[in-house]
Coordinates of C-alpha atoms in Angstrom, one line a residue:
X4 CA 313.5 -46.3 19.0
X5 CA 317.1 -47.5 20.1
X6 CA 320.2 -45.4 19.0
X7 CA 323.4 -46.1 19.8
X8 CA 326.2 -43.4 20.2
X9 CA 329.5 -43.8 20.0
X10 CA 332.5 -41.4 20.6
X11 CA 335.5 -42.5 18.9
X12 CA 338.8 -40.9 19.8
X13 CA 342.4 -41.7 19.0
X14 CA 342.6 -44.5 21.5
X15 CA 339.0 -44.9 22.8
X16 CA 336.0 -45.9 21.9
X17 CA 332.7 -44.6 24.2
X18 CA 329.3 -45.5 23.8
X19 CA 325.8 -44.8 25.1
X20 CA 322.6 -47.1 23.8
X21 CA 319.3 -45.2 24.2
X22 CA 316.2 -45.9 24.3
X23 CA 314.3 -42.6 23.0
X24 CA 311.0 -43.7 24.0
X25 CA 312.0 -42.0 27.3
X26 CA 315.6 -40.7 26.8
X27 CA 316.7 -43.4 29.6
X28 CA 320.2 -45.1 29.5
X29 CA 320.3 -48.8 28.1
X30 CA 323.6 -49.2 28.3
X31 CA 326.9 -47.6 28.3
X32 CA 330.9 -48.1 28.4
X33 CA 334.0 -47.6 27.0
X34 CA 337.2 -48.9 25.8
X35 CA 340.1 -46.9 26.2
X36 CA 344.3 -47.6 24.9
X37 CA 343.0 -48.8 21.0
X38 CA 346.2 -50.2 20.3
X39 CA 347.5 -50.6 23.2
X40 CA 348.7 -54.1 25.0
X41 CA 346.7 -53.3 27.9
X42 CA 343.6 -52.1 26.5
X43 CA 340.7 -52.8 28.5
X44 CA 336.8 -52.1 28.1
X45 CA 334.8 -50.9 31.2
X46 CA 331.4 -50.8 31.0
X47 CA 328.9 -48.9 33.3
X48 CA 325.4 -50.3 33.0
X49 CA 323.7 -52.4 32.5
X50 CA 326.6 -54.2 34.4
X51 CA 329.5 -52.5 35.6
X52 CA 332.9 -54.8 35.1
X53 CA 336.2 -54.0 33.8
X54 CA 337.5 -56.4 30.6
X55 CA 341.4 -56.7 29.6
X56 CA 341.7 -57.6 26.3
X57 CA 343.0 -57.2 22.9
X58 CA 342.0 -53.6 21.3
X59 CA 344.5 -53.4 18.0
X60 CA 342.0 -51.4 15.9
X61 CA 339.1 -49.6 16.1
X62 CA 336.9 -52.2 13.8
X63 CA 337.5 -54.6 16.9
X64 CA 336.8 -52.1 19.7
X65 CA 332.8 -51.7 17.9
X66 CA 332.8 -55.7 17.3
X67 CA 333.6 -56.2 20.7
X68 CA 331.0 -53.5 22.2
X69 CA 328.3 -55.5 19.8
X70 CA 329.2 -58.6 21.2
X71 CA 329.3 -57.0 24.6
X72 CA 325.6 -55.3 24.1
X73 CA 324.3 -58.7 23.3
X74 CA 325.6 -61.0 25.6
X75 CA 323.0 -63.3 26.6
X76 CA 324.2 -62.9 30.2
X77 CA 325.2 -59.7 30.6
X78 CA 324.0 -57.4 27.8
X79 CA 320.5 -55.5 27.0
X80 CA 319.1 -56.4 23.5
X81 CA 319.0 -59.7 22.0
X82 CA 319.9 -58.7 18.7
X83 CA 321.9 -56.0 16.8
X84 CA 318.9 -55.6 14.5
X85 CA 317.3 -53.8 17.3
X86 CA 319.4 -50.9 17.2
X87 CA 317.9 -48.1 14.7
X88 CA 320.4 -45.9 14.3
X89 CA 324.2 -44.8 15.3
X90 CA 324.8 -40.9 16.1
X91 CA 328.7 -40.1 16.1
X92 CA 330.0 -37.6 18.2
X93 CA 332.4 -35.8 16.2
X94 CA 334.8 -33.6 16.5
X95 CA 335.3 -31.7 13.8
X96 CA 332.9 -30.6 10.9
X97 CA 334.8 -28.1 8.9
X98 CA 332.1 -25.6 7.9
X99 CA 329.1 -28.3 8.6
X100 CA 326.3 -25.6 10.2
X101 CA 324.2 -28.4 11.4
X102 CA 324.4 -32.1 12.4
X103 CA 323.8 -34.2 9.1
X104 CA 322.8 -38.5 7.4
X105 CA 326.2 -39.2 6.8
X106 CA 325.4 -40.2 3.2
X107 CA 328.4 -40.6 1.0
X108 CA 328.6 -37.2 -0.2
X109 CA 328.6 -35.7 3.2
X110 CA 331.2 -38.2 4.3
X111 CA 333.3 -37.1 0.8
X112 CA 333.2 -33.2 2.2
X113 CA 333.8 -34.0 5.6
X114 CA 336.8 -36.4 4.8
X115 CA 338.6 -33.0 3.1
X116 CA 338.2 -31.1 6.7
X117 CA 340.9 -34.1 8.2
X118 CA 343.7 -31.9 8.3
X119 CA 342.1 -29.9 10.5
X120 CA 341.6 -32.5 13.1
X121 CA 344.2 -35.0 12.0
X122 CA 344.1 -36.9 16.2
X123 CA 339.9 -37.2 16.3
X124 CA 338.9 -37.3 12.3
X125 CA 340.5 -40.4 11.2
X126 CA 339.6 -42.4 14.3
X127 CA 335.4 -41.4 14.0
X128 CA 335.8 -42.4 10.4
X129 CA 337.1 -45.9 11.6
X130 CA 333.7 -45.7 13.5
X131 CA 331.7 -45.1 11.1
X132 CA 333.5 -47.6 8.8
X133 CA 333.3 -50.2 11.2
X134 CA 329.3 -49.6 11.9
X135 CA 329.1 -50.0 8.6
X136 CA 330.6 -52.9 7.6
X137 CA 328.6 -54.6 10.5
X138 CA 325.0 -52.7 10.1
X139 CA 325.2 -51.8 6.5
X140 CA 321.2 -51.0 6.8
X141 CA 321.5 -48.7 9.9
X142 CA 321.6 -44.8 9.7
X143 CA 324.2 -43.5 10.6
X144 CA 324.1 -39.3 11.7
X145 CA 327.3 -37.4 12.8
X146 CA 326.5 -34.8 14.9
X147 CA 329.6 -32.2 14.6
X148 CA 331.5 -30.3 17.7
X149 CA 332.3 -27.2 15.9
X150 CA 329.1 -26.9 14.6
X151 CA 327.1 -24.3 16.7
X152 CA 330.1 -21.9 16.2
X153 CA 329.2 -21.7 12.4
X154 CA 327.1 -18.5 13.3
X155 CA 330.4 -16.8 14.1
X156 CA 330.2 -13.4 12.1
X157 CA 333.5 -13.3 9.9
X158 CA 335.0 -10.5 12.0
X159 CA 335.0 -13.4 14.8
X160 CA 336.2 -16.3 13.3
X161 CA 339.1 -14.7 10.8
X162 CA 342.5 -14.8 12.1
X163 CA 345.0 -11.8 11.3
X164 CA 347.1 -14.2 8.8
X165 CA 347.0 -13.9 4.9
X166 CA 343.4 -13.7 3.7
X167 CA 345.0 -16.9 0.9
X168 CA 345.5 -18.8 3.5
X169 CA 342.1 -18.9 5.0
X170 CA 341.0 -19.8 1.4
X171 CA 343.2 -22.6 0.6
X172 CA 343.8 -24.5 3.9
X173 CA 340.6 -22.4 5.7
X174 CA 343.2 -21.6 8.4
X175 CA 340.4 -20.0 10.7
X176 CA 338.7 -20.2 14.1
X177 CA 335.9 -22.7 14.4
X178 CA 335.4 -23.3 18.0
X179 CA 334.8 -26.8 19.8
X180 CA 332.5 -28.3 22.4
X181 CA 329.8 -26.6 20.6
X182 CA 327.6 -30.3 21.5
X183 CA 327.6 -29.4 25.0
X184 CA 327.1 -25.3 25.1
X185 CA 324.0 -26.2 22.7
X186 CA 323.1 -28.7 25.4
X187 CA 323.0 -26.4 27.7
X188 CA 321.5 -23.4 26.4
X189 CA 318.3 -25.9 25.8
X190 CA 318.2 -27.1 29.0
X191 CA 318.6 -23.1 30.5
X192 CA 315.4 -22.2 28.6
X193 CA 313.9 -25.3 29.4
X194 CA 314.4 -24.9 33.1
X195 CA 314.2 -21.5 33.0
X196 CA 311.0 -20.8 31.0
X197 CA 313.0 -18.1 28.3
X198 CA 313.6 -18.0 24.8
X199 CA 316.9 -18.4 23.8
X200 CA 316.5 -15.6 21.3
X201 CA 315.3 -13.0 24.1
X202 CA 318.6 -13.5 25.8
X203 CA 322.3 -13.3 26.0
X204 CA 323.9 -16.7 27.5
X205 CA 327.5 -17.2 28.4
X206 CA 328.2 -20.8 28.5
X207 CA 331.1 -22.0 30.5
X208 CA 332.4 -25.7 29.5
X209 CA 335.3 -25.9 32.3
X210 CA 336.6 -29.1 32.5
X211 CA 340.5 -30.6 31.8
X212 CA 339.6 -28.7 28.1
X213 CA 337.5 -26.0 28.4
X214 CA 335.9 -22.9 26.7
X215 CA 333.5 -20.5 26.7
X216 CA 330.8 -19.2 24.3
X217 CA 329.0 -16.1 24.1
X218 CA 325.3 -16.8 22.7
X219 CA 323.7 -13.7 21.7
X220 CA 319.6 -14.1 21.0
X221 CA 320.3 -17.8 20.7
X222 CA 323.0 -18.2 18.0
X223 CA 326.9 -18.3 19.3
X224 CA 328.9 -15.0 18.1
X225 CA 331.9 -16.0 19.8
X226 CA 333.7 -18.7 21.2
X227 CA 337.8 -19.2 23.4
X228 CA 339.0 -22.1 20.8
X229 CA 340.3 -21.6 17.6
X230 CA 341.6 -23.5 14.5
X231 CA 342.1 -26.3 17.1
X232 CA 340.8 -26.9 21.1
X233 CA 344.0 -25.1 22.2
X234 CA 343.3 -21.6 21.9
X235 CA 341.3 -19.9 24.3
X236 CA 341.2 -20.8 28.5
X237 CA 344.0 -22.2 30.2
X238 CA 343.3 -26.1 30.8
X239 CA 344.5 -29.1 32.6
X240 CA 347.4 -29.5 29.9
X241 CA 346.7 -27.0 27.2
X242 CA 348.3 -23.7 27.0
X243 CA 345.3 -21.4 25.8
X244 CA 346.3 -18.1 24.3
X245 CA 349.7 -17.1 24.3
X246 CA 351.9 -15.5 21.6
X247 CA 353.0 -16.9 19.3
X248 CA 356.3 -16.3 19.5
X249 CA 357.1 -17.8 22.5
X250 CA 356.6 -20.8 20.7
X251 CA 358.7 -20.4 17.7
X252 CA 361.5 -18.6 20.8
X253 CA 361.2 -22.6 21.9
X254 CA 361.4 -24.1 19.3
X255 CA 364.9 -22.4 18.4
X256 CA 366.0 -23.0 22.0
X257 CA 365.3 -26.2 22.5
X258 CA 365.8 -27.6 18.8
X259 CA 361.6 -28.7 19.1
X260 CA 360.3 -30.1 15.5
X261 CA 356.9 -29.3 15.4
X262 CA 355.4 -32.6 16.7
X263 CA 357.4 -31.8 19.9
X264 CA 356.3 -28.3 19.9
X265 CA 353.0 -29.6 20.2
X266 CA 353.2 -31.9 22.4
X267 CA 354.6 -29.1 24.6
X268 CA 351.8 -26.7 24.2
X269 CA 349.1 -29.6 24.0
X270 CA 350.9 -31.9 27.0
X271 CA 352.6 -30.3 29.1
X272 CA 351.6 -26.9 29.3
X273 CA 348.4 -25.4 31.2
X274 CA 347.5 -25.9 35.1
X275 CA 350.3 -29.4 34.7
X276 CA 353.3 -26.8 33.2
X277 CA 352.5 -24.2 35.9
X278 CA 352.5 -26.7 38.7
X279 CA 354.8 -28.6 37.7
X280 CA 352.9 -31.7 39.1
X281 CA 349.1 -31.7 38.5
X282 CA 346.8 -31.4 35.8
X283 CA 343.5 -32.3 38.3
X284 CA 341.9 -29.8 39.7
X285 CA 340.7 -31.5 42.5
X286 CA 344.8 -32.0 43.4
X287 CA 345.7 -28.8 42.8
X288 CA 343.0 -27.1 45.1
X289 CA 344.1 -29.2 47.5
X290 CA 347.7 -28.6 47.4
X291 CA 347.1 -24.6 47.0
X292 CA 344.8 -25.1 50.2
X293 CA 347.7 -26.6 51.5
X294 CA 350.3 -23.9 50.6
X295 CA 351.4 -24.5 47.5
X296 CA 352.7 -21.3 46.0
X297 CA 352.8 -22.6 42.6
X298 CA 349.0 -24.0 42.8
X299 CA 348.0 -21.1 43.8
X300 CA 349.4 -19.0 41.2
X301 CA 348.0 -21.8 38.5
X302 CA 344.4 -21.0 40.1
X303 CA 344.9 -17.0 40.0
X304 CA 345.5 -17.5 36.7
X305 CA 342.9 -20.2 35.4
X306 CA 340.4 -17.8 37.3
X307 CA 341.5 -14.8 36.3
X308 CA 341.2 -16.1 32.4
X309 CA 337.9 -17.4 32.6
X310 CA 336.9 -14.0 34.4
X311 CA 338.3 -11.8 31.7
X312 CA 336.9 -14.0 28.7
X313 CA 333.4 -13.5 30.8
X314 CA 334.3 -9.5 31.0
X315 CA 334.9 -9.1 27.2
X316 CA 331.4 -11.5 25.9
X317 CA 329.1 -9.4 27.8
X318 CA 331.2 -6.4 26.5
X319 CA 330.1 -7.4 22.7
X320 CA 327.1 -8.6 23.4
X321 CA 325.8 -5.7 25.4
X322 CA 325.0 -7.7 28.2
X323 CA 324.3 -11.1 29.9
X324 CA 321.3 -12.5 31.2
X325 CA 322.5 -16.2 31.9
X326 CA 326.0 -17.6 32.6
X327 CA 325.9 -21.3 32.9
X328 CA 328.9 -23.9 34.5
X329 CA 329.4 -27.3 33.5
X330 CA 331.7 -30.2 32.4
X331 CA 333.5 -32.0 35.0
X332 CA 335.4 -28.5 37.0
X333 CA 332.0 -25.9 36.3
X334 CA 329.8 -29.3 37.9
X335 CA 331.7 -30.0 40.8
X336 CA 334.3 -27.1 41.9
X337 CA 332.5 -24.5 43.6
X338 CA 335.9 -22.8 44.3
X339 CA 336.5 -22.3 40.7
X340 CA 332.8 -21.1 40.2
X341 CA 333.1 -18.6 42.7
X342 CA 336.7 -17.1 41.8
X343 CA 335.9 -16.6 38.7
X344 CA 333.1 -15.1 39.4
X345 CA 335.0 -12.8 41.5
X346 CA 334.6 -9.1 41.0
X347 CA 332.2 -9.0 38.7
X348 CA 329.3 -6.9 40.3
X349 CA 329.9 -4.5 37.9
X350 CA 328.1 -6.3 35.6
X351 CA 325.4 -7.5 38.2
X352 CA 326.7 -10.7 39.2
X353 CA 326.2 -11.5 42.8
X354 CA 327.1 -15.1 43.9
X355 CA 325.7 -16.8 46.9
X356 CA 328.3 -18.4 48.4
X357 CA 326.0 -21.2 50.3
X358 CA 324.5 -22.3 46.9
X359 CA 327.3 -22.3 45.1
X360 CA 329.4 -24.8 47.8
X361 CA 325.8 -27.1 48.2
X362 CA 325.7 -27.0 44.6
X363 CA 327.7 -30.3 43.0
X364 CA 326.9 -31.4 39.8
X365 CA 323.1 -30.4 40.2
X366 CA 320.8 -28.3 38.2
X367 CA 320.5 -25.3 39.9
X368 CA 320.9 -21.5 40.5
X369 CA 324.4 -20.1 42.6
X370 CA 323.6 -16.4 42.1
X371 CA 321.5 -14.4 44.6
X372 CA 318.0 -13.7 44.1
X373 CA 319.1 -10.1 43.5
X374 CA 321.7 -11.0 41.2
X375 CA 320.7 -9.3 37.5
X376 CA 322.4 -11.9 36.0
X377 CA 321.2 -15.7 36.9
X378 CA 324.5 -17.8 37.4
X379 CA 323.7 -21.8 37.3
X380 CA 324.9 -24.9 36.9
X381 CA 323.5 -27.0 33.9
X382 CA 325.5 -30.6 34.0
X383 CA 325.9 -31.4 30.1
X384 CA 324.6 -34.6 28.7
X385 CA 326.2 -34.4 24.9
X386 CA 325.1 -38.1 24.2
X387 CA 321.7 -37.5 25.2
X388 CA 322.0 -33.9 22.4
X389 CA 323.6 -36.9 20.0
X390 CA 321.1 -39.3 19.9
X391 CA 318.3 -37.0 20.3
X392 CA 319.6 -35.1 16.9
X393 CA 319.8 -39.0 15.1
X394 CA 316.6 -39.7 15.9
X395 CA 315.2 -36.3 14.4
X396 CA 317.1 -37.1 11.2
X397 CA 316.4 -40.5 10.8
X398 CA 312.7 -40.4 11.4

């Protein structure tokens, strides 16, 4: 079985076609700046090349990837027939529980959770309408980012606001990234040889966005982000908590609308408004390394979050077994791995510091063998956890 899956953000389009008969990579790509004069698609296998060309909507960035997968010269099927199903990546799913066929009555609900998402909802619905209208026969599944945080007891997931207001607009938190922390968690008790519902996981999803869940007995209890990604962990560009009236202090400062107000927060805040010059990790170990005050401070504090966040989920759930790192900074920065880590042997968490700096973007253990909790690194695979959920659907 071939399933395509695409990932269709505000100004990009990604895609992954996989062949399930052994999980292995077909082909995949991108095009990134949708409606942008200098839009471009880049694709990875099964040839890698870089394309400039016209982009203006998303209904031409999936023609374009068709065309692309079935170039006589340079593509891997002959025909689009060949592709059995589309999985969608999406980001949000309102109170979806579970990836679902988007069938027009699911499609009907989930259009009524757009406010919520107003960047990311509108542009996978272009996806989907674009499949569509090209494969009107094809399946197509949408497999939902918020929806492994639906087991959030209502004591989590409530904000402190007018009950009314979680009723009409369902102002409330829903947590994000939930595709890879479920990834992960599988792949723990796959490599790992537990039952997720013997054990208490923290997974860490550190990358430019980030956040954290706390899995008790295999179903997440809590999670950093909120209504929206923003909440939680300090990020590449993203505040993460902060009161809210520092905002509304701005806003009356500066004379911010509220489109400017988020841009702020979402833009120009995080590890890039502390530094003042970088939102990459890798550039701002460097420059701390280097003696950059500022850096420095950005990494005390991006560390110090992730530690406290880690602290108060093994508080509630009476204990951690597992902690996993990925996404791009928990793969491949062992300095974040290990100060954040910092500290923490109070709750039994030993690092070994040899593992943890061989250990780039492999599976593998970075706690000592004494350790009581097993600290790892799990690289997530999301489109993999897409198309593998399409394919149980569809069959």
């Amino acid at each position: 079985m071939k399933i395509l899956v695409l990932n269709c953000g505000s100004s990009s389009i990604k895609y992954k076609l996989y062949n399930m008969d052994d999980k292995s990579v077909i082909a995949a790509g991108g095009i990134e700046k949708v409606g942008l004069e200098d839009s471009f698609l880049k694709t990875k296998s099964p040839v890698a090349e870089v394309i400039t060309t016209p982009v203006p909507t998303h209904d031409v960035g999936v023609e374009l990837i068709f065309k692309t997968l079935t170039d006589p010269q340079k593509g891997c099927i002959k025909s689009l027939d060949e592709i059995n199903a589309v999985g969608h990546r999406i980001a949000h799913g309102g109170k979806f529980t579970k990836s679902l066929l988007l069938t027009p009555e699911v499609l009907a609900e989930w259009k009524t959770y757009e406010s919520l998402a107003p960047l990311h909802n509108p542009a996978h619905l272009k996806g989907i309408e674009a499949v569509t209208a090209k494969l009107p026969e094809v399946k197509q599944v949408g497999v939902f980012d918020t929806s492994f945080h639906q087991t959030m007891p209502d004591y989590a997931y409530t904000y402190a606001l007018p009950y009314e207001y979680y009723e009409k607009y369902g102002i409330r938190r829903y947590g994000f990234h939930g595709t890879s922390h479920r990834y992960v968690l599988a792949r723990a008790a796959e490599l790992f040889g537990f039952d997720p519902k013997d054990k208490n996981v923290i997974s860490c999803h550190i990358g430019n966005g980030a956040s954290i869940a706390a899995i008790k007995q295999g179903r997440c209890v809590d999670t950093t982000m909120g209504l929206t990604p923003l909440e939680g962990l300090v990020m590449g560009t993203r505040t993460g908590d902060i009161d809210p009236s520092a905002i509304l202090f701005l806003m009356d400062q500066l004379g911010l609308n509220t489109q400017q107000a988020s841009d702020l927060l979402n833009k120009k805040s995080g590890m890039l408004g502390i530094t003042s010059k970088y939102s990459d990790m890798r550039e701002i170990l460097a420059a701390a390394a280097a003696g950059d005050a500022r850096c420095q401070l950005a990494l005390n504090i991006y560390n110090y979050r992730i530690r406290k966040y880690v602290c108060a989920y093994a508080g509630i759930m009476g204990g951690v077994d597992y902690i996993i790192f990925t996404a791009g900074v928990g793969e491949n920065q062992y300095e974040i791995r290990m100060g954040s880590m910092e500290g923490l042997q109070h709750l039994g968490i030993t690092i070994d510091p040899e593992a943890n700096r061989a250990n780039r973007s492999m599976e593998g253990v970075i706690s000592t063998p004494d350790s009581k909790v097993t600290v790892c690194v799990i690289p997530t695979d999301e489109e993999l956890l897409v198309a593998s959920d399409t394919m149980d659907i569809v069959k």
